[in-house]
Amino acid sequence: MTNAADSRKRGPRGPYVSGREAQRAIIDAARDVFAEHGFRGGVLRDVADRAGVSAANIIHHFGSKEGLLVALLDERDLGNSRELKATSDGFVAGLRDLVRRNAADRGMVHLFSTLAAEATASGHPAHTFFQKRYAEVRRAATEGVETAREQGTLPPGPPAALVAANLLAVMDGLQTQWLLDPDFDMVAAFDAHLTAIGAAQP
């Protein structure tokens, strides 16, 4: 007997699956395959098997393996700059909330970390995406640091752009440690970093 978890892993099957359902199943499967093997190591056959479709069906919907990657990146944008803009509760509170939300979505964090590392190669199809993504996020975080200093939730200090880059580096580094050790508390570790740089406590 097939249980519900197995059914979700394989995705919808049969001739009556709609195009939208097939696309959803393919993107979900690609997320898992690319997180586990990277874009280079992941093959369409594995994505097709998990989605319950044929490799030809993937080409029909997305055109190519690169097209599937673009669709996956566009769907979630993997932590875009909007998530780092100051919220009504303030920039520091927004950072804490972002780390907590990431801790609840291990699959997406795994995918992001895998693709971001792989995309440092200039020929990678996601290279430009991650270049732009980091530039946008640094700009948003720099604005957030400047606003937080004006509001008194971050102390004055080095240039805001450098503080922003440091915050992003800490978040990425803590995510790597958490992926390697699920018992590692990256939320508490990030809170400790904020305390160390003089951020206001919640």
mmCIF file of C-alpha atoms in Angstrom:
data_model
loop_
_atom_site.group_PDB
_atom_site.id
_atom_site.type_symbol
_atom_site.label_atom_id
_atom_site.label_comp_id
_atom_site.label_asym_id
_atom_site.label_seq_id
_atom_site.Cartn_x
_atom_site.Cartn_y
_atom_site.Cartn_z
ATOM 1 C CA MET A 1 0.000 0.000 0.000
ATOM 2 C CA THR A 2 1.271 3.492 -0.862
ATOM 3 C CA ASN A 3 1.225 5.978 1.984
ATOM 4 C CA ALA A 4 0.609 9.717 1.648
ATOM 5 C CA ALA A 5 4.276 10.652 2.070
ATOM 6 C CA ASP A 6 5.317 8.340 -0.757
ATOM 7 C CA SER A 7 2.572 9.783 -2.942
ATOM 8 C CA ARG A 8 3.754 13.344 -2.321
ATOM 9 C CA LYS A 9 7.353 12.363 -3.029
ATOM 10 C CA ARG A 10 6.499 10.874 -6.402
ATOM 11 C CA GLY A 11 3.992 13.559 -7.356
ATOM 12 C CA PRO A 12 0.804 13.177 -9.377
ATOM 13 C CA ARG A 13 0.616 10.389 -11.957
ATOM 14 C CA GLY A 14 -1.642 9.335 -14.778
ATOM 15 C CA PRO A 15 -3.091 10.867 -17.921
ATOM 16 C CA TYR A 16 -5.448 13.203 -16.095
ATOM 17 C CA VAL A 17 -2.790 15.298 -14.386
ATOM 18 C CA SER A 18 -3.237 18.921 -15.436
ATOM 19 C CA GLY A 19 -0.403 20.996 -16.833
ATOM 20 C CA ARG A 20 -0.342 23.178 -13.729
ATOM 21 C CA GLU A 21 -0.219 20.173 -11.403
ATOM 22 C CA ALA A 22 2.588 18.653 -13.453
ATOM 23 C CA GLN A 23 4.599 21.891 -13.332
ATOM 24 C CA ARG A 24 4.110 22.086 -9.561
ATOM 25 C CA ALA A 25 5.248 18.484 -9.099
ATOM 26 C CA ILE A 26 8.283 19.027 -11.360
ATOM 27 C CA ILE A 27 9.415 22.166 -9.508
ATOM 28 C CA ASP A 28 8.993 20.453 -6.124
ATOM 29 C CA ALA A 29 11.017 17.478 -7.361
ATOM 30 C CA ALA A 30 13.714 19.740 -8.851
ATOM 31 C CA ARG A 31 14.029 21.529 -5.530
ATOM 32 C CA ASP A 32 14.887 18.228 -3.819
ATOM 33 C CA VAL A 33 17.165 16.889 -6.561
ATOM 34 C CA PHE A 34 19.154 20.114 -6.990
ATOM 35 C CA ALA A 35 19.480 20.511 -3.208
ATOM 36 C CA GLU A 36 20.877 16.991 -2.900
ATOM 37 C CA HIS A 37 23.119 16.907 -5.980
ATOM 38 C CA GLY A 38 23.498 20.493 -7.175
ATOM 39 C CA PHE A 39 22.444 21.641 -10.611
ATOM 40 C CA ARG A 40 25.398 19.984 -12.309
ATOM 41 C CA GLY A 41 24.942 16.670 -10.547
ATOM 42 C CA GLY A 42 21.150 16.552 -10.688
ATOM 43 C CA VAL A 43 19.736 14.884 -13.783
ATOM 44 C CA LEU A 44 16.318 15.320 -15.364
ATOM 45 C CA ARG A 45 15.651 11.590 -15.106
ATOM 46 C CA ASP A 46 15.792 11.840 -11.298
ATOM 47 C CA VAL A 47 13.516 14.898 -11.324
ATOM 48 C CA ALA A 48 11.084 13.083 -13.624
ATOM 49 C CA ASP A 49 11.038 9.978 -11.430
ATOM 50 C CA ARG A 50 10.257 12.003 -8.300
ATOM 51 C CA ALA A 51 7.610 14.081 -10.053
ATOM 52 C CA GLY A 52 5.938 11.068 -11.645
ATOM 53 C CA VAL A 53 6.353 12.385 -15.183
ATOM 54 C CA SER A 54 8.647 11.693 -18.122
ATOM 55 C CA ALA A 55 11.818 13.635 -18.911
ATOM 56 C CA ALA A 56 10.120 14.656 -22.161
ATOM 57 C CA ASN A 57 7.298 16.162 -20.110
ATOM 58 C CA ILE A 58 9.808 18.330 -18.254
ATOM 59 C CA ILE A 59 11.214 19.587 -21.554
ATOM 60 C CA HIS A 60 7.649 20.252 -22.741
ATOM 61 C CA HIS A 61 6.916 22.486 -19.747
ATOM 62 C CA PHE A 62 10.299 24.171 -19.185
ATOM 63 C CA GLY A 63 12.254 23.806 -22.424
ATOM 64 C CA SER A 64 15.487 22.566 -20.856
ATOM 65 C CA LYS A 65 17.206 21.770 -17.598
ATOM 66 C CA GLU A 66 18.353 25.401 -17.460
ATOM 67 C CA GLY A 67 14.760 26.537 -18.012
ATOM 68 C CA LEU A 68 13.654 24.407 -15.074
ATOM 69 C CA LEU A 69 16.327 25.982 -12.873
ATOM 70 C CA VAL A 70 15.212 29.486 -13.850
ATOM 71 C CA ALA A 71 11.588 28.609 -13.038
ATOM 72 C CA LEU A 72 12.637 27.268 -9.644
ATOM 73 C CA LEU A 73 14.672 30.375 -8.841
ATOM 74 C CA ASP A 74 11.946 32.735 -10.039
ATOM 75 C CA GLU A 75 9.270 30.979 -8.005
ATOM 76 C CA ARG A 76 10.821 31.644 -4.609
ATOM 77 C CA ASP A 77 13.723 34.012 -5.390
ATOM 78 C CA LEU A 78 15.600 32.242 -2.578
ATOM 79 C CA GLY A 79 15.583 34.993 0.003
ATOM 80 C CA ASN A 80 15.223 38.198 -1.973
ATOM 81 C CA SER A 81 15.901 41.739 -0.837
ATOM 82 C CA ARG A 82 12.292 42.302 0.289
ATOM 83 C CA GLU A 83 12.924 39.949 3.208
ATOM 84 C CA LEU A 84 15.708 42.210 4.503
ATOM 85 C CA LYS A 85 13.974 45.552 4.237
ATOM 86 C CA ALA A 86 13.010 47.162 7.519
ATOM 87 C CA THR A 87 9.636 45.933 8.734
ATOM 88 C CA SER A 88 7.195 47.782 10.963
ATOM 89 C CA ASP A 89 9.031 46.175 13.912
ATOM 90 C CA GLY A 90 12.415 47.344 12.630
ATOM 91 C CA PHE A 91 15.372 45.939 10.722
ATOM 92 C CA VAL A 92 16.913 43.978 13.592
ATOM 93 C CA ALA A 93 13.591 42.334 14.435
ATOM 94 C CA GLY A 94 13.163 41.520 10.745
ATOM 95 C CA LEU A 95 16.556 39.793 10.666
ATOM 96 C CA ARG A 96 15.669 37.697 13.688
ATOM 97 C CA ASP A 97 12.375 36.722 12.080
ATOM 98 C CA LEU A 98 14.099 35.783 8.805
ATOM 99 C CA VAL A 99 16.528 33.451 10.594
ATOM 100 C CA ARG A 100 13.634 31.815 12.455
ATOM 101 C CA ARG A 101 11.703 31.303 9.203
ATOM 102 C CA ASN A 102 14.776 29.809 7.544
ATOM 103 C CA ALA A 103 15.158 27.408 10.468
ATOM 104 C CA ALA A 104 11.654 26.138 9.673
ATOM 105 C CA ASP A 105 12.433 25.511 5.967
ATOM 106 C CA ARG A 106 15.458 23.245 5.841
ATOM 107 C CA GLY A 107 14.796 22.168 2.262
ATOM 108 C CA MET A 108 14.921 25.695 0.878
ATOM 109 C CA VAL A 109 18.017 26.569 2.905
ATOM 110 C CA HIS A 110 19.713 23.413 1.612
ATOM 111 C CA LEU A 111 18.796 24.307 -1.967
ATOM 112 C CA PHE A 112 19.999 27.890 -1.611
ATOM 113 C CA SER A 113 23.313 26.900 -0.023
ATOM 114 C CA THR A 114 24.003 24.238 -2.645
ATOM 115 C CA LEU A 115 23.178 26.426 -5.639
ATOM 116 C CA ALA A 116 24.869 29.565 -4.279
ATOM 117 C CA ALA A 117 28.165 27.705 -3.786
ATOM 118 C CA GLU A 118 27.937 26.008 -7.174
ATOM 119 C CA ALA A 119 26.999 29.265 -8.934
ATOM 120 C CA THR A 120 30.285 30.965 -8.004
ATOM 121 C CA ALA A 121 31.583 29.403 -11.233
ATOM 122 C CA SER A 122 31.142 31.966 -14.012
ATOM 123 C CA GLY A 123 29.707 29.433 -16.445
ATOM 124 C CA HIS A 124 26.954 28.239 -14.118
ATOM 125 C CA PRO A 125 23.422 29.070 -15.392
ATOM 126 C CA ALA A 126 22.534 30.630 -12.012
ATOM 127 C CA HIS A 127 25.740 32.716 -11.770
ATOM 128 C CA THR A 128 24.121 35.986 -12.878
ATOM 129 C CA PHE A 129 21.057 35.343 -10.727
ATOM 130 C CA PHE A 130 23.137 35.010 -7.548
ATOM 131 C CA GLN A 131 25.358 37.974 -8.455
ATOM 132 C CA LYS A 132 22.276 40.175 -8.750
ATOM 133 C CA ARG A 133 20.645 38.577 -5.717
ATOM 134 C CA TYR A 134 23.597 39.346 -3.429
ATOM 135 C CA ALA A 135 23.970 42.884 -4.799
ATOM 136 C CA GLU A 136 20.277 43.573 -4.137
ATOM 137 C CA VAL A 137 20.357 42.025 -0.672
ATOM 138 C CA ARG A 138 23.498 43.971 0.316
ATOM 139 C CA ARG A 139 21.835 47.206 -0.780
ATOM 140 C CA ALA A 140 18.678 46.406 1.185
ATOM 141 C CA ALA A 141 20.665 45.380 4.249
ATOM 142 C CA THR A 142 22.799 48.523 4.054
ATOM 143 C CA GLU A 143 19.639 50.653 4.050
ATOM 144 C CA GLY A 144 18.368 48.578 6.971
ATOM 145 C CA VAL A 145 21.529 49.169 9.004
ATOM 146 C CA GLU A 146 21.348 52.910 8.333
ATOM 147 C CA THR A 147 17.700 53.015 9.411
ATOM 148 C CA ALA A 148 18.389 50.919 12.513
ATOM 149 C CA ARG A 149 21.162 53.317 13.525
ATOM 150 C CA GLU A 150 18.809 56.253 13.134
ATOM 151 C CA GLN A 151 16.249 54.442 15.307
ATOM 152 C CA GLY A 152 18.848 53.464 17.896
ATOM 153 C CA THR A 153 18.475 49.689 17.500
ATOM 154 C CA LEU A 154 22.032 49.377 16.128
ATOM 155 C CA PRO A 155 24.978 51.402 17.443
ATOM 156 C CA PRO A 156 27.181 53.618 15.251
ATOM 157 C CA GLY A 157 30.354 52.052 13.939
ATOM 158 C CA PRO A 158 31.984 50.952 10.679
ATOM 159 C CA PRO A 159 30.390 51.865 7.323
ATOM 160 C CA ALA A 160 26.858 50.510 7.038
ATOM 161 C CA ALA A 161 27.699 48.596 3.860
ATOM 162 C CA LEU A 162 30.422 46.636 5.677
ATOM 163 C CA VAL A 163 28.174 45.885 8.642
ATOM 164 C CA ALA A 164 25.485 44.680 6.216
ATOM 165 C CA ALA A 165 27.945 42.407 4.398
ATOM 166 C CA ASN A 166 29.095 41.019 7.749
ATOM 167 C CA LEU A 167 25.514 40.250 8.810
ATOM 168 C CA LEU A 168 24.879 38.365 5.564
ATOM 169 C CA ALA A 169 28.113 36.423 5.960
ATOM 170 C CA VAL A 170 27.165 35.411 9.498
ATOM 171 C CA MET A 171 23.704 34.279 8.371
ATOM 172 C CA ASP A 172 25.128 32.207 5.516
ATOM 173 C CA GLY A 173 27.827 30.699 7.733
ATOM 174 C CA LEU A 174 25.376 29.755 10.470
ATOM 175 C CA GLN A 175 23.146 28.111 7.878
ATOM 176 C CA THR A 176 26.060 25.953 6.718
ATOM 177 C CA GLN A 177 26.801 24.848 10.286
ATOM 178 C CA TRP A 178 23.108 24.073 10.834
ATOM 179 C CA LEU A 179 22.885 22.005 7.655
ATOM 180 C CA LEU A 180 25.880 19.974 8.795
ATOM 181 C CA ASP A 181 24.566 19.611 12.349
ATOM 182 C CA PRO A 182 20.753 19.727 12.718
ATOM 183 C CA ASP A 183 21.139 20.065 16.500
ATOM 184 C CA PHE A 184 23.028 23.338 16.101
ATOM 185 C CA ASP A 185 20.812 26.256 17.166
ATOM 186 C CA MET A 186 21.439 28.875 14.492
ATOM 187 C CA VAL A 187 18.652 31.106 15.842
ATOM 188 C CA ALA A 188 20.362 31.355 19.238
ATOM 189 C CA ALA A 189 23.753 31.786 17.569
ATOM 190 C CA PHE A 190 22.464 34.665 15.443
ATOM 191 C CA ASP A 191 20.876 36.302 18.476
ATOM 192 C CA ALA A 192 24.263 36.044 20.205
ATOM 193 C CA HIS A 193 25.931 37.767 17.245
ATOM 194 C CA LEU A 194 23.396 40.603 17.326
ATOM 195 C CA THR A 195 24.062 41.039 21.052
ATOM 196 C CA ALA A 196 27.813 41.070 20.374
ATOM 197 C CA ILE A 197 27.506 43.958 17.888
ATOM 198 C CA GLY A 198 25.296 45.948 20.265
ATOM 199 C CA ALA A 199 21.876 45.425 18.681
ATOM 200 C CA ALA A 200 18.852 46.273 20.790
ATOM 201 C CA GLN A 201 17.256 43.304 22.504
ATOM 202 C CA PRO A 202 13.675 42.300 21.618
#
